[in-house]
Amino acid sequence: MISQPRQLRRTFLLAVLLFVGGMLALASFTLWRLHDDAVSNGLEISAMHTRGFEDFLTQSLHVTELVAITASEHVSNTRELSLIERSFVSTLSHAPFLRSMSMLNEQGRIVVSSNPANVGKVVDTQSYLPAVTERQEIQRIGAPWSGRDFADGRVATAQAPVEADAASFIPVTRNLTVGARRVTLLIALNSDYFINHISQKLEANEGEVEVMRFDGTLLMSTALSEQPGSMHEYVQSDLHLNEIESGKFEESNQHKKESLSSFRASRLYPFVVVTHLNREYALQNWRTEAKTLLAVMGPALLVIVGLAIAFYRRQLQLAEQRLEAERLHRINATVFDASAEAIIITDLNANIISVNATFTAITGYSAEDVLGKNPRILASGKQSTEFYEKMWNAILQHGIWQGELVNRNKNGNQYEAHSSITVFRGVDGEVQHFIGVISDITLRKQAESELRRSNADLQRFAEVTAHHLQEPARRLASYAERLAKQLAGRIDDEDTQKSVEFIGSQARRLKILLGDIERYLAADQARGKIEPDVRKILDRVLDDLSEEIERAGAAITVGELPSVLVDAPRLVDLFEVAIGNALIYAKPTQEGVPLSITIEGEVKAGRVHYRIFDNGQGIEPQYRERVFKVFERLTTSGEGTGVGLSIVRRISENAGGSAWIEEAVGGGCAVCIDLPIR
Amino acid sequence: MSDQKFVILLAEDELADAYLVKTALKENNILAELQHVVDGREALEYLQRKPPHYAQAVRPNLILLDLNMPRMDGREFLEAIKLEPTLRDIPVVVLTTSEVERDVVSSYGLGAAGYITKPIDVVDFMAAIRDLSEYWIDLVHLPDTENK
């Protein structure tokens, strides 16, 4: 059970890892596929450009060849060089891709040219491709020249190619047979024308295009750094033009950086076009797509993981709550089973749905015996219908009822039970269950009964003892007095005199003590009727105490005395003890001031509050509670027994009140008695 | 026994009993000075030499202690002097009313040096006081913790 959150954490981490890993794998696969597509597309675009350029160049060269053939007709019609030159100039005006048109004699010297400056220049065409026999009439391409035309140019070689940025042109020748003559037309192709055309289709940042002869000699290039005339070995070594005419490849080298390249050999002439599409450019869209994908997927992944963490934490919290709930449930179950009291749980219709083990121990009924039944099967029939009505009213009104009743167990034996029934409400406040707790109090009841009987016996014994001691005490006192009278004037030694006095005083004290004990024992029960006129009772007490009052020279003041719920004899005892105590113990603190005792009362919050106070020396705070204990005195004055205030408290408490001592105004002692009002 | 007078402090609220003790000492020719106080609180004030009455009080050699007294009874007194190092060594003999009371009080373990049950017969009481005096005055020489 404890490992549940740990297991949850493991599952969660695994799930998150799988999800994140899966998403990353999916993204990587997608990007890889997109990259692959982008490369394929790049190669396709490269091939498309190559095809277009090759086609354009081939057609241009084909047009050049046609121009040459057309020009040959002029050559055949006339031997006038000026006319031929004019014809060449005229032809050139319609062919911007031609820089000059010349005619070579058999020694390779230019005899006539659209550019008169070219005349006389010897041009070696032996190395022009394709290599031919003397009689073949085909167009051949030579190595490029630097310069604008033959007049100011020179042949570029692999060792001395055209300098970067310098002007160049490409010579082509066409052997022609004009009548019986064989002539060679030499045409300077305008490289710039083709470069411009290609550059319009493929900008510099998009890629570069190279045009090479089959032997690898660079004829022209859109790259400014490339030098026409230079030798590109890979044409012969890698392109296998004798086997295939076109192809695509990825390349990465120092010169071309990374590029998606394609080549295509001319179907008519010995040159090949190679397009190097800038790989960076070709993958630009793919990069944007990748960034967009990651920009969308990254935050989405974070949000999903965040939500998953929040969900996990909630689940963890719920799991912990579940564990805690289970723990509490187990504790409750243990308490339920281990309880020393029988517990019954019923549904709303008071049908028993669960009982604990103690229930079986107390009632003798097993759980199977009572499940689905009403708890009234426990009833003994001792309680009236009215009792149960009151019980149910209390349960439904206050949610709880407690009380004692007599039940019957499975064997038919009766037992006394203390029972409490509590309402269990659902979260909506509606009553769902009743929970009954029953304790078998038969033994306790028996013990209480025995204790009551024992206390009663003891009380009776004490009463009888006190009563029986009264008589010898009275006789002792009588005879002591009689002895003292008889010996009066006849005793001449102090010791005998003191002995007689002590006998008399101790006998009197014994009698008073026994009287107080009797009153103390009788203080817990009413001994007569209630007298509503309390003043009448007080007057009787004052009359009884008149001798003592006179002896003490005390002034008595009586205030209002509300009626109380105490029978007259005990009220007499209360006043007699309280006033008697003041007469015995109170000594006025101011010299010449007589003892003053006030008895008054008032109604406070529906109860009667009597105060009997004097102008004596009062009682120190630490003794104010002690004096209520039996036989506790604060002085050695012979008349006090130490029982008086115990009688006051016992009567007050038995009548539903209380008694205590306060300091009176002026420092005297005030006996306060709180009693229920009549 | 030193030359100093033997002093007994009697704590007893009942004058009749105090008179009996006084008479018993006299009739047994016991040369002891009897100081009488009426309850435990006054006895403590005597031992602690509380002014104004007891500033010059003489430290007793023996305390005779009644149990039932006002304000501070014999048991409370015994507990109180146990807490005072200069007083706890003074032997205390407890005066009890009955054998039952004697047994009950001794069971509290309050550290009394002895018990005398007040007899009904005056002659017996006189004898008890005589025996007590002989033991404590003539046989036992106690250390004086006060002047240590």
PDB file of N, CA, C and O in Angstrom, chain A residues 278-324:
ATOM      1  N   ASN A 278      22.959  25.594 -54.962  1.00  0.00           N
ATOM      2  CA  ASN A 278      23.422  25.826 -53.578  1.00  0.00           C
ATOM      3  C   ASN A 278      22.543  25.036 -52.591  1.00  0.00           C
ATOM      4  O   ASN A 278      21.334  25.226 -52.509  1.00  0.00           O
ATOM      5  N   ARG A 279      23.209  24.143 -51.923  1.00  0.00           N
ATOM      6  CA  ARG A 279      22.450  23.278 -50.994  1.00  0.00           C
ATOM      7  C   ARG A 279      21.740  24.106 -49.919  1.00  0.00           C
ATOM      8  O   ARG A 279      20.606  23.841 -49.551  1.00  0.00           O
ATOM      9  N   GLU A 280      22.433  25.142 -49.434  1.00  0.00           N
ATOM     10  CA  GLU A 280      21.844  26.031 -48.412  1.00  0.00           C
ATOM     11  C   GLU A 280      20.538  26.609 -48.914  1.00  0.00           C
ATOM     12  O   GLU A 280      19.524  26.636 -48.223  1.00  0.00           O
ATOM     13  N   TYR A 281      20.603  27.040 -50.203  1.00  0.00           N
ATOM     14  CA  TYR A 281      19.423  27.659 -50.817  1.00  0.00           C
ATOM     15  C   TYR A 281      18.312  26.621 -51.002  1.00  0.00           C
ATOM     16  O   TYR A 281      17.153  26.864 -50.702  1.00  0.00           O
ATOM     17  N   ALA A 282      18.750  25.446 -51.482  1.00  0.00           N
ATOM     18  CA  ALA A 282      17.758  24.402 -51.762  1.00  0.00           C
ATOM     19  C   ALA A 282      17.037  23.956 -50.490  1.00  0.00           C
ATOM     20  O   ALA A 282      15.863  23.603 -50.522  1.00  0.00           O
ATOM     21  N   LEU A 283      17.765  23.998 -49.348  1.00  0.00           N
ATOM     22  CA  LEU A 283      17.161  23.513 -48.087  1.00  0.00           C
ATOM     23  C   LEU A 283      16.530  24.628 -47.259  1.00  0.00           C
ATOM     24  O   LEU A 283      16.123  24.419 -46.126  1.00  0.00           O
ATOM     25  N   GLN A 284      16.483  25.836 -47.878  1.00  0.00           N
ATOM     26  CA  GLN A 284      15.949  26.981 -47.140  1.00  0.00           C
ATOM     27  C   GLN A 284      14.521  26.732 -46.666  1.00  0.00           C
ATOM     28  O   GLN A 284      14.172  26.961 -45.503  1.00  0.00           O
ATOM     29  N   ASN A 285      13.714  26.226 -47.554  1.00  0.00           N
ATOM     30  CA  ASN A 285      12.307  25.970 -47.206  1.00  0.00           C
ATOM     31  C   ASN A 285      12.207  24.900 -46.125  1.00  0.00           C
ATOM     32  O   ASN A 285      11.393  24.994 -45.204  1.00  0.00           O
ATOM     33  N   TRP A 286      13.088  23.895 -46.329  1.00  0.00           N
ATOM     34  CA  TRP A 286      13.068  22.820 -45.324  1.00  0.00           C
ATOM     35  C   TRP A 286      13.410  23.373 -43.942  1.00  0.00           C
ATOM     36  O   TRP A 286      12.789  23.038 -42.959  1.00  0.00           O
ATOM     37  N   ARG A 287      14.375  24.289 -43.888  1.00  0.00           N
ATOM     38  CA  ARG A 287      14.779  24.885 -42.614  1.00  0.00           C
ATOM     39  C   ARG A 287      13.622  25.663 -41.994  1.00  0.00           C
ATOM     40  O   ARG A 287      13.352  25.558 -40.805  1.00  0.00           O
ATOM     41  N   THR A 288      12.953  26.411 -42.828  1.00  0.00           N
ATOM     42  CA  THR A 288      11.820  27.183 -42.322  1.00  0.00           C
ATOM     43  C   THR A 288      10.754  26.233 -41.772  1.00  0.00           C
ATOM     44  O   THR A 288      10.202  26.440 -40.681  1.00  0.00           O
ATOM     45  N   GLU A 289      10.508  25.163 -42.554  1.00  0.00           N
ATOM     46  CA  GLU A 289       9.510  24.176 -42.102  1.00  0.00           C
ATOM     47  C   GLU A 289       9.935  23.534 -40.781  1.00  0.00           C
ATOM     48  O   GLU A 289       9.128  23.366 -39.860  1.00  0.00           O
ATOM     49  N   ALA A 290      11.244  23.220 -40.704  1.00  0.00           N
ATOM     50  CA  ALA A 290      11.761  22.582 -39.486  1.00  0.00           C
ATOM     51  C   ALA A 290      11.607  23.515 -38.298  1.00  0.00           C
ATOM     52  O   ALA A 290      11.161  23.110 -37.215  1.00  0.00           O
ATOM     53  N   LYS A 291      11.952  24.798 -38.536  1.00  0.00           N
ATOM     54  CA  LYS A 291      11.825  25.767 -37.449  1.00  0.00           C
ATOM     55  C   LYS A 291      10.373  25.909 -37.014  1.00  0.00           C
ATOM     56  O   LYS A 291      10.047  25.969 -35.829  1.00  0.00           O
ATOM     57  N   THR A 292       9.498  25.968 -38.018  1.00  0.00           N
ATOM     58  CA  THR A 292       8.071  26.113 -37.693  1.00  0.00           C
ATOM     59  C   THR A 292       7.592  24.900 -36.900  1.00  0.00           C
ATOM     60  O   THR A 292       6.899  25.037 -35.880  1.00  0.00           O
ATOM     61  N   LEU A 293       8.016  23.728 -37.378  1.00  0.00           N
ATOM     62  CA  LEU A 293       7.590  22.498 -36.701  1.00  0.00           C
ATOM     63  C   LEU A 293       8.070  22.485 -35.243  1.00  0.00           C
ATOM     64  O   LEU A 293       7.300  22.220 -34.321  1.00  0.00           O
ATOM     65  N   LEU A 294       9.369  22.841 -35.094  1.00  0.00           N
ATOM     66  CA  LEU A 294       9.919  22.841 -33.734  1.00  0.00           C
ATOM     67  C   LEU A 294       9.273  23.934 -32.895  1.00  0.00           C
ATOM     68  O   LEU A 294       9.009  23.744 -31.697  1.00  0.00           O
ATOM     69  N   ALA A 295       8.994  25.097 -33.536  1.00  0.00           N
ATOM     70  CA  ALA A 295       8.387  26.199 -32.796  1.00  0.00           C
ATOM     71  C   ALA A 295       7.000  25.821 -32.312  1.00  0.00           C
ATOM     72  O   ALA A 295       6.552  26.268 -31.257  1.00  0.00           O
ATOM     73  N   VAL A 296       6.304  25.008 -33.098  1.00  0.00           N
ATOM     74  CA  VAL A 296       4.962  24.585 -32.689  1.00  0.00           C
ATOM     75  C   VAL A 296       5.051  23.420 -31.708  1.00  0.00           C
ATOM     76  O   VAL A 296       4.388  23.393 -30.672  1.00  0.00           O
ATOM     77  N   MET A 297       5.936  22.497 -32.063  1.00  0.00           N
ATOM     78  CA  MET A 297       5.984  21.257 -31.297  1.00  0.00           C
ATOM     79  C   MET A 297       6.620  21.439 -29.919  1.00  0.00           C
ATOM     80  O   MET A 297       6.156  20.876 -28.929  1.00  0.00           O
ATOM     81  N   GLY A 298       7.688  22.270 -29.850  1.00  0.00           N
ATOM     82  CA  GLY A 298       8.393  22.484 -28.572  1.00  0.00           C
ATOM     83  C   GLY A 298       7.443  22.986 -27.492  1.00  0.00           C
ATOM     84  O   GLY A 298       7.239  22.300 -26.479  1.00  0.00           O
ATOM     85  N   PRO A 299       6.815  24.160 -27.721  1.00  0.00           N
ATOM     86  CA  PRO A 299       5.877  24.648 -26.691  1.00  0.00           C
ATOM     87  C   PRO A 299       4.739  23.662 -26.431  1.00  0.00           C
ATOM     88  O   PRO A 299       4.324  23.479 -25.278  1.00  0.00           O
ATOM     89  N   ALA A 300       4.254  23.032 -27.526  1.00  0.00           N
ATOM     90  CA  ALA A 300       3.155  22.076 -27.339  1.00  0.00           C
ATOM     91  C   ALA A 300       3.596  20.935 -26.427  1.00  0.00           C
ATOM     92  O   ALA A 300       2.868  20.527 -25.502  1.00  0.00           O
ATOM     93  N   LEU A 301       4.829  20.482 -26.672  1.00  0.00           N
ATOM     94  CA  LEU A 301       5.371  19.393 -25.855  1.00  0.00           C
ATOM     95  C   LEU A 301       5.496  19.845 -24.403  1.00  0.00           C
ATOM     96  O   LEU A 301       5.130  19.115 -23.471  1.00  0.00           O
ATOM     97  N   LEU A 302       6.009  21.073 -24.224  1.00  0.00           N
ATOM     98  CA  LEU A 302       6.166  21.610 -22.869  1.00  0.00           C
ATOM     99  C   LEU A 302       4.817  21.715 -22.161  1.00  0.00           C
ATOM    100  O   LEU A 302       4.676  21.353 -20.991  1.00  0.00           O
ATOM    101  N   VAL A 303       3.833  22.219 -22.922  1.00  0.00           N
ATOM    102  CA  VAL A 303       2.494  22.366 -22.336  1.00  0.00           C
ATOM    103  C   VAL A 303       1.945  20.993 -21.953  1.00  0.00           C
ATOM    104  O   VAL A 303       1.410  20.798 -20.850  1.00  0.00           O
ATOM    105  N   ILE A 304       2.132  20.025 -22.851  1.00  0.00           N
ATOM    106  CA  ILE A 304       1.603  18.683 -22.574  1.00  0.00           C
ATOM    107  C   ILE A 304       2.308  18.074 -21.366  1.00  0.00           C
ATOM    108  O   ILE A 304       1.669  17.519 -20.473  1.00  0.00           O
ATOM    109  N   VAL A 305       3.657  18.240 -21.327  1.00  0.00           N
ATOM    110  CA  VAL A 305       4.399  17.696 -20.182  1.00  0.00           C
ATOM    111  C   VAL A 305       3.976  18.409 -18.901  1.00  0.00           C
ATOM    112  O   VAL A 305       3.789  17.789 -17.849  1.00  0.00           O
ATOM    113  N   GLY A 306       3.808  19.749 -19.009  1.00  0.00           N
ATOM    114  CA  GLY A 306       3.346  20.523 -17.840  1.00  0.00           C
ATOM    115  C   GLY A 306       2.006  20.023 -17.348  1.00  0.00           C
ATOM    116  O   GLY A 306       1.791  19.810 -16.147  1.00  0.00           O
ATOM    117  N   LEU A 307       1.090  19.829 -18.301  1.00  0.00           N
ATOM    118  CA  LEU A 307      -0.243  19.325 -17.934  1.00  0.00           C
ATOM    119  C   LEU A 307      -0.129  17.933 -17.324  1.00  0.00           C
ATOM    120  O   LEU A 307      -0.809  17.611 -16.344  1.00  0.00           O
ATOM    121  N   ALA A 308       0.775  17.134 -17.917  1.00  0.00           N
ATOM    122  CA  ALA A 308       0.956  15.775 -17.395  1.00  0.00           C
ATOM    123  C   ALA A 308       1.487  15.814 -15.975  1.00  0.00           C
ATOM    124  O   ALA A 308       1.053  15.051 -15.107  1.00  0.00           O
ATOM    125  N   ILE A 309       2.431  16.763 -15.711  1.00  0.00           N
ATOM    126  CA  ILE A 309       2.982  16.878 -14.349  1.00  0.00           C
ATOM    127  C   ILE A 309       1.879  17.303 -13.382  1.00  0.00           C
ATOM    128  O   ILE A 309       1.740  16.748 -12.287  1.00  0.00           O
ATOM    129  N   ALA A 310       1.083  18.285 -13.819  1.00  0.00           N
ATOM    130  CA  ALA A 310      -0.019  18.735 -12.959  1.00  0.00           C
ATOM    131  C   ALA A 310      -0.979  17.580 -12.684  1.00  0.00           C
ATOM    132  O   ALA A 310      -1.418  17.360 -11.530  1.00  0.00           O
ATOM    133  N   PHE A 311      -1.270  16.829 -13.729  1.00  0.00           N
ATOM    134  CA  PHE A 311      -2.170  15.683 -13.582  1.00  0.00           C
ATOM    135  C   PHE A 311      -1.562  14.654 -12.625  1.00  0.00           C
ATOM    136  O   PHE A 311      -2.232  14.136 -11.737  1.00  0.00           O
ATOM    137  N   TYR A 312      -0.227  14.428 -12.849  1.00  0.00           N
ATOM    138  CA  TYR A 312       0.468  13.460 -11.991  1.00  0.00           C
ATOM    139  C   TYR A 312       0.429  13.881 -10.531  1.00  0.00           C
ATOM    140  O   TYR A 312       0.153  13.080  -9.638  1.00  0.00           O
ATOM    141  N   ARG A 313       0.697  15.199 -10.299  1.00  0.00           N
ATOM    142  CA  ARG A 313       0.703  15.683  -8.907  1.00  0.00           C
ATOM    143  C   ARG A 313      -0.672  15.539  -8.284  1.00  0.00           C
ATOM    144  O   ARG A 313      -0.817  15.204  -7.114  1.00  0.00           O
ATOM    145  N   ARG A 314      -1.685  15.816  -9.077  1.00  0.00           N
ATOM    146  CA  ARG A 314      -3.059  15.664  -8.581  1.00  0.00           C
ATOM    147  C   ARG A 314      -3.315  14.191  -8.239  1.00  0.00           C
ATOM    148  O   ARG A 314      -3.889  13.879  -7.188  1.00  0.00           O
ATOM    149  N   GLN A 315      -2.837  13.332  -9.139  1.00  0.00           N
ATOM    150  CA  GLN A 315      -3.035  11.893  -8.903  1.00  0.00           C
ATOM    151  C   GLN A 315      -2.290  11.448  -7.650  1.00  0.00           C
ATOM    152  O   GLN A 315      -2.790  10.659  -6.855  1.00  0.00           O
ATOM    153  N   LEU A 316      -1.066  12.006  -7.499  1.00  0.00           N
ATOM    154  CA  LEU A 316      -0.248  11.680  -6.333  1.00  0.00           C
ATOM    155  C   LEU A 316      -0.959  12.123  -5.055  1.00  0.00           C
ATOM    156  O   LEU A 316      -1.038  11.380  -4.067  1.00  0.00           O
ATOM    157  N   GLN A 317      -1.492  13.350  -5.139  1.00  0.00           N
ATOM    158  CA  GLN A 317      -2.224  13.905  -3.987  1.00  0.00           C
ATOM    159  C   GLN A 317      -3.425  13.011  -3.669  1.00  0.00           C
ATOM    160  O   GLN A 317      -3.663  12.671  -2.507  1.00  0.00           O
ATOM    161  N   LEU A 318      -4.118  12.625  -4.728  1.00  0.00           N
ATOM    162  CA  LEU A 318      -5.292  11.767  -4.530  1.00  0.00           C
ATOM    163  C   LEU A 318      -4.875  10.426  -3.949  1.00  0.00           C
ATOM    164  O   LEU A 318      -5.535   9.881  -3.062  1.00  0.00           O
ATOM    165  N   ALA A 319      -3.703   9.920  -4.458  1.00  0.00           N
ATOM    166  CA  ALA A 319      -3.223   8.625  -3.953  1.00  0.00           C
ATOM    167  C   ALA A 319      -2.881   8.725  -2.476  1.00  0.00           C
ATOM    168  O   ALA A 319      -3.201   7.836  -1.685  1.00  0.00           O
ATOM    169  N   GLU A 320      -2.230   9.863  -2.111  1.00  0.00           N
ATOM    170  CA  GLU A 320      -1.886  10.056  -0.700  1.00  0.00           C
ATOM    171  C   GLU A 320      -3.143  10.190   0.146  1.00  0.00           C
ATOM    172  O   GLU A 320      -3.242   9.649   1.246  1.00  0.00           O
ATOM    173  N   GLN A 321      -4.106  10.943  -0.403  1.00  0.00           N
ATOM    174  CA  GLN A 321      -5.371  11.094   0.325  1.00  0.00           C
ATOM    175  C   GLN A 321      -6.058   9.737   0.488  1.00  0.00           C
ATOM    176  O   GLN A 321      -6.629   9.441   1.529  1.00  0.00           O
ATOM    177  N   ARG A 322      -5.949   8.933  -0.596  1.00  0.00           N
ATOM    178  CA  ARG A 322      -6.564   7.618  -0.543  1.00  0.00           C
ATOM    179  C   ARG A 322      -5.897   6.761   0.529  1.00  0.00           C
ATOM    180  O   ARG A 322      -6.558   6.097   1.310  1.00  0.00           O
ATOM    181  N   LEU A 323      -4.529   6.859   0.560  1.00  0.00           N
ATOM    182  CA  LEU A 323      -3.785   6.099   1.570  1.00  0.00           C
ATOM    183  C   LEU A 323      -4.169   6.541   2.969  1.00  0.00           C
ATOM    184  O   LEU A 323      -4.368   5.725   3.868  1.00  0.00           O
ATOM    185  N   GLU A 324      -4.250   7.883   3.137  1.00  0.00           N
ATOM    186  CA  GLU A 324      -4.611   8.427   4.444  1.00  0.00           C
ATOM    187  C   GLU A 324      -6.019   7.979   4.828  1.00  0.00           C
ATOM    188  O   GLU A 324      -6.284   7.597   5.968  1.00  0.00           O
TER     189      GLU A 324
END
